[in-house]
Amino acid sequence: RTVPSVAYELGNLRFSAGQYAAARAAYDVALQRGATGVIAAMARAGVARTWEAERDFARAAEAYGALATSLEPRSFLYEDALVDQARALELSGKKAEAVVIYQKILKELPTAKRSDDVRSRLASLGIAVP
């Protein structure tokens, strides 16, 4: 077991206990100690989830955006990272930015598993969708 994977697991334990700042610190250790691949992506997602759990939606949106940027569109986490980013943007009051991300999902991922949810969110924001 490597330091990044152990730090990631510690982050998950802290998150489950509601210790969001401690979880974020553990996820950051995983990233700083050279996490790669899935562990790095999941640690970045963990950081974003901690901000969202603390209701700091602006930081959550930024962290989800950084996660999405670090992924290839074919990654199993890419769609979720974008949807999560858009949701956090909405919750932080940045509805126009959320619309841009939702539209990006439909454009880049026409067969997205959550496309119905994305269309619903766009409609609720007053945006006509095809």
mmCIF file of N, CA and C in Angstrom:
data_model
loop_
_atom_site.group_PDB
_atom_site.id
_atom_site.type_symbol
_atom_site.label_atom_id
_atom_site.label_comp_id
_atom_site.label_asym_id
_atom_site.label_seq_id
_atom_site.Cartn_x
_atom_site.Cartn_y
_atom_site.Cartn_z
ATOM 1 N N ARG A 1 0.842 -1.189 0.000
ATOM 2 C CA ARG A 1 0.000 0.000 0.000
ATOM 3 C C ARG A 1 0.882 1.245 0.000
ATOM 4 N N THR A 2 0.518 2.188 -0.814
ATOM 5 C CA THR A 2 1.313 3.399 -0.944
ATOM 6 C C THR A 2 0.752 4.506 -0.056
ATOM 7 N N VAL A 3 1.585 5.499 0.211
ATOM 8 C CA VAL A 3 1.149 6.642 1.016
ATOM 9 C C VAL A 3 -0.074 7.319 0.389
ATOM 10 N N PRO A 4 -0.084 7.577 -0.927
ATOM 11 C CA PRO A 4 -1.273 8.218 -1.492
ATOM 12 C C PRO A 4 -2.561 7.415 -1.280
ATOM 13 N N SER A 5 -2.494 6.100 -1.436
ATOM 14 C CA SER A 5 -3.722 5.313 -1.279
ATOM 15 C C SER A 5 -4.173 5.266 0.180
ATOM 16 N N VAL A 6 -3.232 5.206 1.108
ATOM 17 C CA VAL A 6 -3.586 5.219 2.531
ATOM 18 C C VAL A 6 -4.155 6.587 2.914
ATOM 19 N N ALA A 7 -3.541 7.653 2.424
ATOM 20 C CA ALA A 7 -4.050 8.997 2.714
ATOM 21 C C ALA A 7 -5.453 9.175 2.141
ATOM 22 N N TYR A 8 -5.682 8.646 0.948
ATOM 23 C CA TYR A 8 -7.017 8.717 0.348
ATOM 24 C C TYR A 8 -8.033 7.980 1.220
ATOM 25 N N GLU A 9 -7.688 6.793 1.668
ATOM 26 C CA GLU A 9 -8.600 6.026 2.527
ATOM 27 C C GLU A 9 -8.858 6.753 3.842
ATOM 28 N N LEU A 10 -7.828 7.378 4.404
ATOM 29 C CA LEU A 10 -8.008 8.168 5.619
ATOM 30 C C LEU A 10 -8.976 9.317 5.350
ATOM 31 N N GLY A 11 -8.834 9.947 4.193
ATOM 32 C CA GLY A 11 -9.768 11.009 3.825
ATOM 33 C C GLY A 11 -11.200 10.514 3.807
ATOM 34 N N ASN A 12 -11.407 9.331 3.258
ATOM 35 C CA ASN A 12 -12.761 8.765 3.224
ATOM 36 C C ASN A 12 -13.298 8.505 4.628
ATOM 37 N N LEU A 13 -12.445 8.003 5.514
ATOM 38 C CA LEU A 13 -12.868 7.764 6.898
ATOM 39 C C LEU A 13 -13.239 9.070 7.587
ATOM 40 N N ARG A 14 -12.412 10.075 7.404
ATOM 41 C CA ARG A 14 -12.689 11.387 8.008
ATOM 42 C C ARG A 14 -13.975 11.980 7.432
ATOM 43 N N PHE A 15 -14.168 11.833 6.137
ATOM 44 C CA PHE A 15 -15.385 12.351 5.504
ATOM 45 C C PHE A 15 -16.611 11.663 6.096
ATOM 46 N N SER A 16 -16.548 10.354 6.218
ATOM 47 C CA SER A 16 -17.671 9.587 6.773
ATOM 48 C C SER A 16 -17.998 10.013 8.199
ATOM 49 N N ALA A 17 -16.984 10.474 8.922
ATOM 50 C CA ALA A 17 -17.176 10.922 10.304
ATOM 51 C C ALA A 17 -17.600 12.387 10.375
ATOM 52 N N GLY A 18 -17.774 13.030 9.215
ATOM 53 C CA GLY A 18 -18.176 14.435 9.201
ATOM 54 C C GLY A 18 -17.042 15.394 9.500
ATOM 55 N N GLN A 19 -15.817 14.915 9.448
ATOM 56 C CA GLN A 19 -14.635 15.742 9.701
ATOM 57 C C GLN A 19 -14.089 16.228 8.357
ATOM 58 N N TYR A 20 -14.783 17.197 7.793
ATOM 59 C CA TYR A 20 -14.521 17.579 6.406
ATOM 60 C C TYR A 20 -13.162 18.242 6.203
ATOM 61 N N ALA A 21 -12.754 19.109 7.113
ATOM 62 C CA ALA A 21 -11.437 19.745 6.961
ATOM 63 C C ALA A 21 -10.326 18.699 7.068
ATOM 64 N N ALA A 22 -10.466 17.761 8.003
ATOM 65 C CA ALA A 22 -9.464 16.698 8.150
ATOM 66 C C ALA A 22 -9.462 15.787 6.925
ATOM 67 N N ALA A 23 -10.634 15.524 6.381
ATOM 68 C CA ALA A 23 -10.720 14.711 5.163
ATOM 69 C C ALA A 23 -10.006 15.409 4.014
ATOM 70 N N ARG A 24 -10.272 16.703 3.876
ATOM 71 C CA ARG A 24 -9.640 17.476 2.800
ATOM 72 C C ARG A 24 -8.122 17.446 2.951
ATOM 73 N N ALA A 25 -7.653 17.574 4.177
ATOM 74 C CA ALA A 25 -6.205 17.533 4.418
ATOM 75 C C ALA A 25 -5.631 16.179 4.003
ATOM 76 N N ALA A 26 -6.340 15.107 4.299
ATOM 77 C CA ALA A 26 -5.860 13.774 3.912
ATOM 78 C C ALA A 26 -5.858 13.611 2.396
ATOM 79 N N TYR A 27 -6.910 14.082 1.747
ATOM 80 C CA TYR A 27 -6.942 14.007 0.277
ATOM 81 C C TYR A 27 -5.791 14.825 -0.318
ATOM 82 N N ASP A 28 -5.524 15.993 0.282
ATOM 83 C CA ASP A 28 -4.410 16.817 -0.200
ATOM 84 C C ASP A 28 -3.074 16.094 -0.031
ATOM 85 N N VAL A 29 -2.907 15.374 1.079
ATOM 86 C CA VAL A 29 -1.679 14.595 1.281
ATOM 87 C C VAL A 29 -1.541 13.559 0.172
ATOM 88 N N ALA A 30 -2.636 12.891 -0.149
ATOM 89 C CA ALA A 30 -2.586 11.892 -1.229
ATOM 90 C C ALA A 30 -2.087 12.528 -2.519
ATOM 91 N N LEU A 31 -2.607 13.707 -2.829
ATOM 92 C CA LEU A 31 -2.203 14.388 -4.066
ATOM 93 C C LEU A 31 -0.757 14.878 -3.985
ATOM 94 N N GLN A 32 -0.377 15.433 -2.849
ATOM 95 C CA GLN A 32 0.982 15.953 -2.690
ATOM 96 C C GLN A 32 2.034 14.850 -2.682
ATOM 97 N N ARG A 33 1.633 13.658 -2.274
ATOM 98 C CA ARG A 33 2.582 12.545 -2.204
ATOM 99 C C ARG A 33 2.588 11.711 -3.477
ATOM 100 N N GLY A 34 2.011 12.257 -4.538
ATOM 101 C CA GLY A 34 2.182 11.632 -5.842
ATOM 102 C C GLY A 34 1.087 10.702 -6.308
ATOM 103 N N ALA A 35 -0.117 10.868 -5.793
ATOM 104 C CA ALA A 35 -1.223 10.030 -6.269
ATOM 105 C C ALA A 35 -1.375 10.191 -7.777
ATOM 106 N N THR A 36 -1.647 9.083 -8.442
ATOM 107 C CA THR A 36 -1.858 9.103 -9.887
ATOM 108 C C THR A 36 -3.124 8.321 -10.213
ATOM 109 N N GLY A 37 -3.546 8.438 -11.452
ATOM 110 C CA GLY A 37 -4.661 7.640 -11.940
ATOM 111 C C GLY A 37 -5.932 7.815 -11.139
ATOM 112 N N VAL A 38 -6.564 6.699 -10.849
ATOM 113 C CA VAL A 38 -7.858 6.714 -10.164
ATOM 114 C C VAL A 38 -7.741 7.310 -8.768
ATOM 115 N N ILE A 39 -6.663 7.012 -8.055
ATOM 116 C CA ILE A 39 -6.503 7.554 -6.698
ATOM 117 C C ILE A 39 -6.433 9.077 -6.754
ATOM 118 N N ALA A 40 -5.700 9.627 -7.700
ATOM 119 C CA ALA A 40 -5.620 11.085 -7.827
ATOM 120 C C ALA A 40 -6.984 11.677 -8.154
ATOM 121 N N ALA A 41 -7.682 11.065 -9.088
ATOM 122 C CA ALA A 41 -9.003 11.575 -9.469
ATOM 123 C C ALA A 41 -9.976 11.502 -8.298
ATOM 124 N N MET A 42 -9.962 10.396 -7.587
ATOM 125 C CA MET A 42 -10.880 10.247 -6.455
ATOM 126 C C MET A 42 -10.507 11.188 -5.306
ATOM 127 N N ALA A 43 -9.221 11.452 -5.121
ATOM 128 C CA ALA A 43 -8.805 12.412 -4.096
ATOM 129 C C ALA A 43 -9.275 13.815 -4.464
ATOM 130 N N ARG A 44 -9.161 14.181 -5.742
ATOM 131 C CA ARG A 44 -9.671 15.487 -6.180
ATOM 132 C C ARG A 44 -11.186 15.570 -5.979
ATOM 133 N N ALA A 45 -11.884 14.495 -6.297
ATOM 134 C CA ALA A 45 -13.335 14.456 -6.070
ATOM 135 C C ALA A 45 -13.634 14.583 -4.581
ATOM 136 N N GLY A 46 -12.818 13.949 -3.760
ATOM 137 C CA GLY A 46 -13.008 14.041 -2.316
ATOM 138 C C GLY A 46 -12.858 15.460 -1.808
ATOM 139 N N VAL A 47 -11.858 16.167 -2.309
ATOM 140 C CA VAL A 47 -11.673 17.571 -1.929
ATOM 141 C C VAL A 47 -12.930 18.366 -2.273
ATOM 142 N N ALA A 48 -13.439 18.170 -3.465
ATOM 143 C CA ALA A 48 -14.642 18.896 -3.891
ATOM 144 C C ALA A 48 -15.832 18.558 -2.997
ATOM 145 N N ARG A 49 -15.986 17.277 -2.678
ATOM 146 C CA ARG A 49 -17.115 16.869 -1.823
ATOM 147 C C ARG A 49 -17.022 17.486 -0.436
ATOM 148 N N THR A 50 -15.802 17.659 0.082
ATOM 149 C CA THR A 50 -15.680 18.274 1.411
ATOM 150 C C THR A 50 -16.149 19.716 1.385
ATOM 151 N N TRP A 51 -15.794 20.446 0.326
ATOM 152 C CA TRP A 51 -16.258 21.832 0.212
ATOM 153 C C TRP A 51 -17.774 21.874 0.095
ATOM 154 N N GLU A 52 -18.321 20.955 -0.676
ATOM 155 C CA GLU A 52 -19.775 20.927 -0.839
ATOM 156 C C GLU A 52 -20.458 20.565 0.481
ATOM 157 N N ALA A 53 -19.902 19.623 1.215
ATOM 158 C CA ALA A 53 -20.478 19.234 2.503
ATOM 159 C C ALA A 53 -20.459 20.396 3.493
ATOM 160 N N GLU A 54 -19.466 21.257 3.366
ATOM 161 C CA GLU A 54 -19.376 22.448 4.220
ATOM 162 C C GLU A 54 -20.188 23.615 3.661
ATOM 163 N N ARG A 55 -20.902 23.354 2.586
ATOM 164 C CA ARG A 55 -21.757 24.342 1.932
ATOM 165 C C ARG A 55 -20.965 25.532 1.361
ATOM 166 N N ASP A 56 -19.705 25.301 1.047
ATOM 167 C CA ASP A 56 -18.892 26.300 0.353
ATOM 168 C C ASP A 56 -18.953 25.933 -1.129
ATOM 169 N N PHE A 57 -20.071 26.305 -1.731
ATOM 170 C CA PHE A 57 -20.359 25.847 -3.088
ATOM 171 C C PHE A 57 -19.428 26.452 -4.132
ATOM 172 N N ALA A 58 -18.943 27.665 -3.896
ATOM 173 C CA ALA A 58 -18.014 28.273 -4.852
ATOM 174 C C ALA A 58 -16.714 27.468 -4.913
ATOM 175 N N ARG A 59 -16.184 27.101 -3.749
ATOM 176 C CA ARG A 59 -14.954 26.296 -3.732
ATOM 177 C C ARG A 59 -15.218 24.896 -4.271
ATOM 178 N N ALA A 60 -16.395 24.359 -3.969
ATOM 179 C CA ALA A 60 -16.744 23.032 -4.497
ATOM 180 C C ALA A 60 -16.767 23.071 -6.019
ATOM 181 N N ALA A 61 -17.396 24.099 -6.583
ATOM 182 C CA ALA A 61 -17.466 24.222 -8.042
ATOM 183 C C ALA A 61 -16.068 24.322 -8.641
ATOM 184 N N GLU A 62 -15.217 25.096 -7.999
ATOM 185 C CA GLU A 62 -13.834 25.235 -8.474
ATOM 186 C C GLU A 62 -13.112 23.885 -8.431
ATOM 187 N N ALA A 63 -13.308 23.150 -7.347
ATOM 188 C CA ALA A 63 -12.640 21.851 -7.202
ATOM 189 C C ALA A 63 -13.188 20.827 -8.192
ATOM 190 N N TYR A 64 -14.508 20.814 -8.401
ATOM 191 C CA TYR A 64 -15.072 19.904 -9.401
ATOM 192 C C TYR A 64 -14.572 20.278 -10.796
ATOM 193 N N GLY A 65 -14.438 21.573 -11.062
ATOM 194 C CA GLY A 65 -13.910 22.013 -12.349
ATOM 195 C C GLY A 65 -12.474 21.561 -12.554
ATOM 196 N N ALA A 66 -11.664 21.655 -11.497
ATOM 197 C CA ALA A 66 -10.273 21.187 -11.579
ATOM 198 C C ALA A 66 -10.233 19.685 -11.827
ATOM 199 N N LEU A 67 -11.139 18.963 -11.183
ATOM 200 C CA LEU A 67 -11.223 17.517 -11.416
ATOM 201 C C LEU A 67 -11.559 17.236 -12.871
ATOM 202 N N ALA A 68 -12.587 17.892 -13.394
ATOM 203 C CA ALA A 68 -12.998 17.664 -14.785
ATOM 204 C C ALA A 68 -11.858 17.980 -15.748
ATOM 205 N N THR A 69 -11.138 19.062 -15.484
ATOM 206 C CA THR A 69 -10.023 19.460 -16.340
ATOM 207 C C THR A 69 -8.911 18.414 -16.335
ATOM 208 N N SER A 70 -8.759 17.723 -15.217
ATOM 209 C CA SER A 70 -7.687 16.726 -15.107
ATOM 210 C C SER A 70 -8.040 15.398 -15.774
ATOM 211 N N LEU A 71 -9.284 15.255 -16.217
ATOM 212 C CA LEU A 71 -9.763 13.985 -16.770
ATOM 213 C C LEU A 71 -9.946 14.045 -18.278
ATOM 214 N N GLU A 72 -9.852 12.903 -18.898
ATOM 215 C CA GLU A 72 -10.215 12.766 -20.309
ATOM 216 C C GLU A 72 -11.733 12.615 -20.382
ATOM 217 N N PRO A 73 -12.361 13.122 -21.437
ATOM 218 C CA PRO A 73 -13.817 12.978 -21.556
ATOM 219 C C PRO A 73 -14.312 11.533 -21.505
ATOM 220 N N ARG A 74 -13.469 10.585 -21.818
ATOM 221 C CA ARG A 74 -13.906 9.186 -21.779
ATOM 222 C C ARG A 74 -13.778 8.571 -20.380
ATOM 223 N N SER A 75 -13.231 9.317 -19.426
ATOM 224 C CA SER A 75 -13.097 8.822 -18.059
ATOM 225 C C SER A 75 -14.472 8.598 -17.434
ATOM 226 N N PHE A 76 -14.570 7.563 -16.614
ATOM 227 C CA PHE A 76 -15.844 7.262 -15.957
ATOM 228 C C PHE A 76 -16.261 8.357 -14.982
ATOM 229 N N LEU A 77 -15.335 9.223 -14.574
ATOM 230 C CA LEU A 77 -15.654 10.297 -13.635
ATOM 231 C C LEU A 77 -15.973 11.627 -14.306
ATOM 232 N N TYR A 78 -15.680 11.752 -15.590
ATOM 233 C CA TYR A 78 -15.780 13.045 -16.268
ATOM 234 C C TYR A 78 -17.195 13.613 -16.232
ATOM 235 N N GLU A 79 -18.161 12.824 -16.637
ATOM 236 C CA GLU A 79 -19.545 13.306 -16.661
ATOM 237 C C GLU A 79 -19.998 13.740 -15.269
ATOM 238 N N ASP A 80 -19.733 12.922 -14.278
ATOM 239 C CA ASP A 80 -20.141 13.267 -12.917
ATOM 240 C C ASP A 80 -19.446 14.531 -12.430
ATOM 241 N N ALA A 81 -18.172 14.702 -12.760
ATOM 242 C CA ALA A 81 -17.449 15.903 -12.341
ATOM 243 C C ALA A 81 -18.100 17.150 -12.924
ATOM 244 N N LEU A 82 -18.484 17.087 -14.197
ATOM 245 C CA LEU A 82 -19.136 18.240 -14.820
ATOM 246 C C LEU A 82 -20.512 18.503 -14.220
ATOM 247 N N VAL A 83 -21.301 17.454 -14.018
ATOM 248 C CA VAL A 83 -22.633 17.628 -13.419
ATOM 249 C C VAL A 83 -22.489 18.202 -12.010
ATOM 250 N N ASP A 84 -21.541 17.687 -11.257
ATOM 251 C CA ASP A 84 -21.316 18.188 -9.899
ATOM 252 C C ASP A 84 -20.856 19.642 -9.918
ATOM 253 N N GLN A 85 -19.994 19.985 -10.869
ATOM 254 C CA GLN A 85 -19.542 21.368 -10.992
ATOM 255 C C GLN A 85 -20.725 22.281 -11.289
ATOM 256 N N ALA A 86 -21.560 21.894 -12.227
ATOM 257 C CA ALA A 86 -22.713 22.717 -12.590
ATOM 258 C C ALA A 86 -23.662 22.874 -11.403
ATOM 259 N N ARG A 87 -23.917 21.781 -10.685
ATOM 260 C CA ARG A 87 -24.795 21.848 -9.514
ATOM 261 C C ARG A 87 -24.232 22.812 -8.468
ATOM 262 N N ALA A 88 -22.931 22.714 -8.201
ATOM 263 C CA ALA A 88 -22.307 23.595 -7.215
ATOM 264 C C ALA A 88 -22.356 25.051 -7.678
ATOM 265 N N LEU A 89 -22.180 25.270 -8.970
ATOM 266 C CA LEU A 89 -22.303 26.633 -9.497
ATOM 267 C C LEU A 89 -23.711 27.170 -9.276
ATOM 268 N N GLU A 90 -24.707 26.344 -9.554
ATOM 269 C CA GLU A 90 -26.096 26.752 -9.296
ATOM 270 C C GLU A 90 -26.284 27.127 -7.838
ATOM 271 N N LEU A 91 -25.813 26.267 -6.951
ATOM 272 C CA LEU A 91 -26.000 26.491 -5.521
ATOM 273 C C LEU A 91 -25.245 27.716 -5.021
ATOM 274 N N SER A 92 -24.185 28.099 -5.728
ATOM 275 C CA SER A 92 -23.434 29.297 -5.336
ATOM 276 C C SER A 92 -24.006 30.555 -5.977
ATOM 277 N N GLY A 93 -25.102 30.392 -6.730
ATOM 278 C CA GLY A 93 -25.754 31.544 -7.346
ATOM 279 C C GLY A 93 -25.232 31.900 -8.723
ATOM 280 N N LYS A 94 -24.332 31.102 -9.275
ATOM 281 C CA LYS A 94 -23.739 31.384 -10.583
ATOM 282 C C LYS A 94 -24.467 30.578 -11.656
ATOM 283 N N LYS A 95 -25.734 30.914 -11.848
ATOM 284 C CA LYS A 95 -26.591 30.135 -12.737
ATOM 285 C C LYS A 95 -26.134 30.187 -14.196
ATOM 286 N N ALA A 96 -25.666 31.345 -14.654
ATOM 287 C CA ALA A 96 -25.208 31.452 -16.048
ATOM 288 C C ALA A 96 -24.011 30.531 -16.297
ATOM 289 N N GLU A 97 -23.105 30.461 -15.331
ATOM 290 C CA GLU A 97 -21.953 29.569 -15.475
ATOM 291 C C GLU A 97 -22.393 28.106 -15.441
ATOM 292 N N ALA A 98 -23.394 27.812 -14.616
ATOM 293 C CA ALA A 98 -23.923 26.446 -14.554
ATOM 294 C C ALA A 98 -24.514 26.047 -15.899
ATOM 295 N N VAL A 99 -25.240 26.970 -16.525
ATOM 296 C CA VAL A 99 -25.846 26.695 -17.832
ATOM 297 C C VAL A 99 -24.765 26.327 -18.843
ATOM 298 N N VAL A 100 -23.659 27.055 -18.832
ATOM 299 C CA VAL A 100 -22.562 26.773 -19.763
ATOM 300 C C VAL A 100 -22.052 25.342 -19.571
ATOM 301 N N ILE A 101 -21.898 24.919 -18.326
ATOM 302 C CA ILE A 101 -21.402 23.565 -18.055
ATOM 303 C C ILE A 101 -22.435 22.527 -18.465
ATOM 304 N N TYR A 102 -23.708 22.764 -18.132
ATOM 305 C CA TYR A 102 -24.753 21.820 -18.543
ATOM 306 C C TYR A 102 -24.778 21.674 -20.069
ATOM 307 N N GLN A 103 -24.663 22.792 -20.783
ATOM 308 C CA GLN A 103 -24.659 22.732 -22.248
ATOM 309 C C GLN A 103 -23.416 22.008 -22.766
ATOM 310 N N LYS A 104 -22.298 22.194 -22.083
ATOM 311 C CA LYS A 104 -21.061 21.492 -22.458
ATOM 312 C C LYS A 104 -21.258 19.983 -22.344
ATOM 313 N N ILE A 105 -21.947 19.549 -21.304
ATOM 314 C CA ILE A 105 -22.200 18.116 -21.114
ATOM 315 C C ILE A 105 -22.974 17.564 -22.303
ATOM 316 N N LEU A 106 -24.041 18.257 -22.682
ATOM 317 C CA LEU A 106 -24.866 17.770 -23.793
ATOM 318 C C LEU A 106 -24.106 17.785 -25.113
ATOM 319 N N LYS A 107 -23.215 18.760 -25.281
ATOM 320 C CA LYS A 107 -22.447 18.858 -26.525
ATOM 321 C C LYS A 107 -21.334 17.805 -26.578
ATOM 322 N N GLU A 108 -20.555 17.704 -25.492
ATOM 323 C CA GLU A 108 -19.405 16.797 -25.487
ATOM 324 C C GLU A 108 -19.789 15.338 -25.265
ATOM 325 N N LEU A 109 -20.888 15.128 -24.559
ATOM 326 C CA LEU A 109 -21.286 13.768 -24.177
ATOM 327 C C LEU A 109 -22.737 13.520 -24.582
ATOM 328 N N PRO A 110 -23.011 13.442 -25.875
ATOM 329 C CA PRO A 110 -24.405 13.323 -26.325
ATOM 330 C C PRO A 110 -25.121 12.082 -25.814
ATOM 331 N N THR A 111 -24.376 11.070 -25.413
ATOM 332 C CA THR A 111 -25.009 9.859 -24.872
ATOM 333 C C THR A 111 -24.806 9.761 -23.358
ATOM 334 N N ALA A 112 -24.637 10.889 -22.710
ATOM 335 C CA ALA A 112 -24.396 10.904 -21.265
ATOM 336 C C ALA A 112 -25.518 10.201 -20.516
ATOM 337 N N LYS A 113 -25.136 9.427 -19.510
ATOM 338 C CA LYS A 113 -26.134 8.686 -18.740
ATOM 339 C C LYS A 113 -27.045 9.615 -17.945
ATOM 340 N N ARG A 114 -26.583 10.826 -17.679
ATOM 341 C CA ARG A 114 -27.389 11.777 -16.919
ATOM 342 C C ARG A 114 -27.937 12.902 -17.792
ATOM 343 N N SER A 115 -28.025 12.661 -19.096
ATOM 344 C CA SER A 115 -28.482 13.717 -20.006
ATOM 345 C C SER A 115 -29.910 14.163 -19.703
ATOM 346 N N ASP A 116 -30.785 13.244 -19.275
ATOM 347 C CA ASP A 116 -32.151 13.649 -18.922
ATOM 348 C C ASP A 116 -32.142 14.603 -17.731
ATOM 349 N N ASP A 117 -31.308 14.318 -16.746
ATOM 350 C CA ASP A 117 -31.181 15.211 -15.590
ATOM 351 C C ASP A 117 -30.642 16.572 -16.016
ATOM 352 N N VAL A 118 -29.669 16.568 -16.915
ATOM 353 C CA VAL A 118 -29.077 17.815 -17.393
ATOM 354 C C VAL A 118 -30.128 18.641 -18.132
ATOM 355 N N ARG A 119 -30.887 18.004 -18.984
ATOM 356 C CA ARG A 119 -31.952 18.723 -19.700
ATOM 357 C C ARG A 119 -32.984 19.293 -18.723
ATOM 358 N N SER A 120 -33.305 18.534 -17.707
ATOM 359 C CA SER A 120 -34.251 18.989 -16.684
ATOM 360 C C SER A 120 -33.712 20.209 -15.941
ATOM 361 N N ARG A 121 -32.431 20.175 -15.593
ATOM 362 C CA ARG A 121 -31.820 21.320 -14.903
ATOM 363 C C ARG A 121 -31.824 22.547 -15.809
ATOM 364 N N LEU A 122 -31.500 22.357 -17.077
ATOM 365 C CA LEU A 122 -31.524 23.486 -18.010
ATOM 366 C C LEU A 122 -32.933 24.059 -18.122
ATOM 367 N N ALA A 123 -33.922 23.201 -18.241
ATOM 368 C CA ALA A 123 -35.309 23.668 -18.343
ATOM 369 C C ALA A 123 -35.712 24.435 -17.087
ATOM 370 N N SER A 124 -35.291 23.956 -15.925
ATOM 371 C CA SER A 124 -35.641 24.648 -14.680
ATOM 372 C C SER A 124 -34.960 26.009 -14.583
ATOM 373 N N LEU A 125 -33.875 26.174 -15.326
ATOM 374 C CA LEU A 125 -33.172 27.457 -15.370
ATOM 375 C C LEU A 125 -33.682 28.342 -16.509
ATOM 376 N N GLY A 126 -34.729 27.883 -17.189
ATOM 377 C CA GLY A 126 -35.340 28.676 -18.246
ATOM 378 C C GLY A 126 -34.653 28.581 -19.587
ATOM 379 N N ILE A 127 -33.870 27.541 -19.789
ATOM 380 C CA ILE A 127 -33.135 27.369 -21.043
ATOM 381 C C ILE A 127 -33.825 26.294 -21.870
ATOM 382 N N ALA A 128 -34.178 26.642 -23.098
ATOM 383 C CA ALA A 128 -34.793 25.667 -24.004
ATOM 384 C C ALA A 128 -33.739 24.662 -24.440
ATOM 385 N N VAL A 129 -34.120 23.396 -24.410
ATOM 386 C CA VAL A 129 -33.195 22.343 -24.827
ATOM 387 C C VAL A 129 -33.843 21.513 -25.918
ATOM 388 N N PRO A 130 -33.020 21.077 -26.882
ATOM 389 C CA PRO A 130 -33.576 20.272 -27.984
ATOM 390 C C PRO A 130 -33.993 18.884 -27.516
#
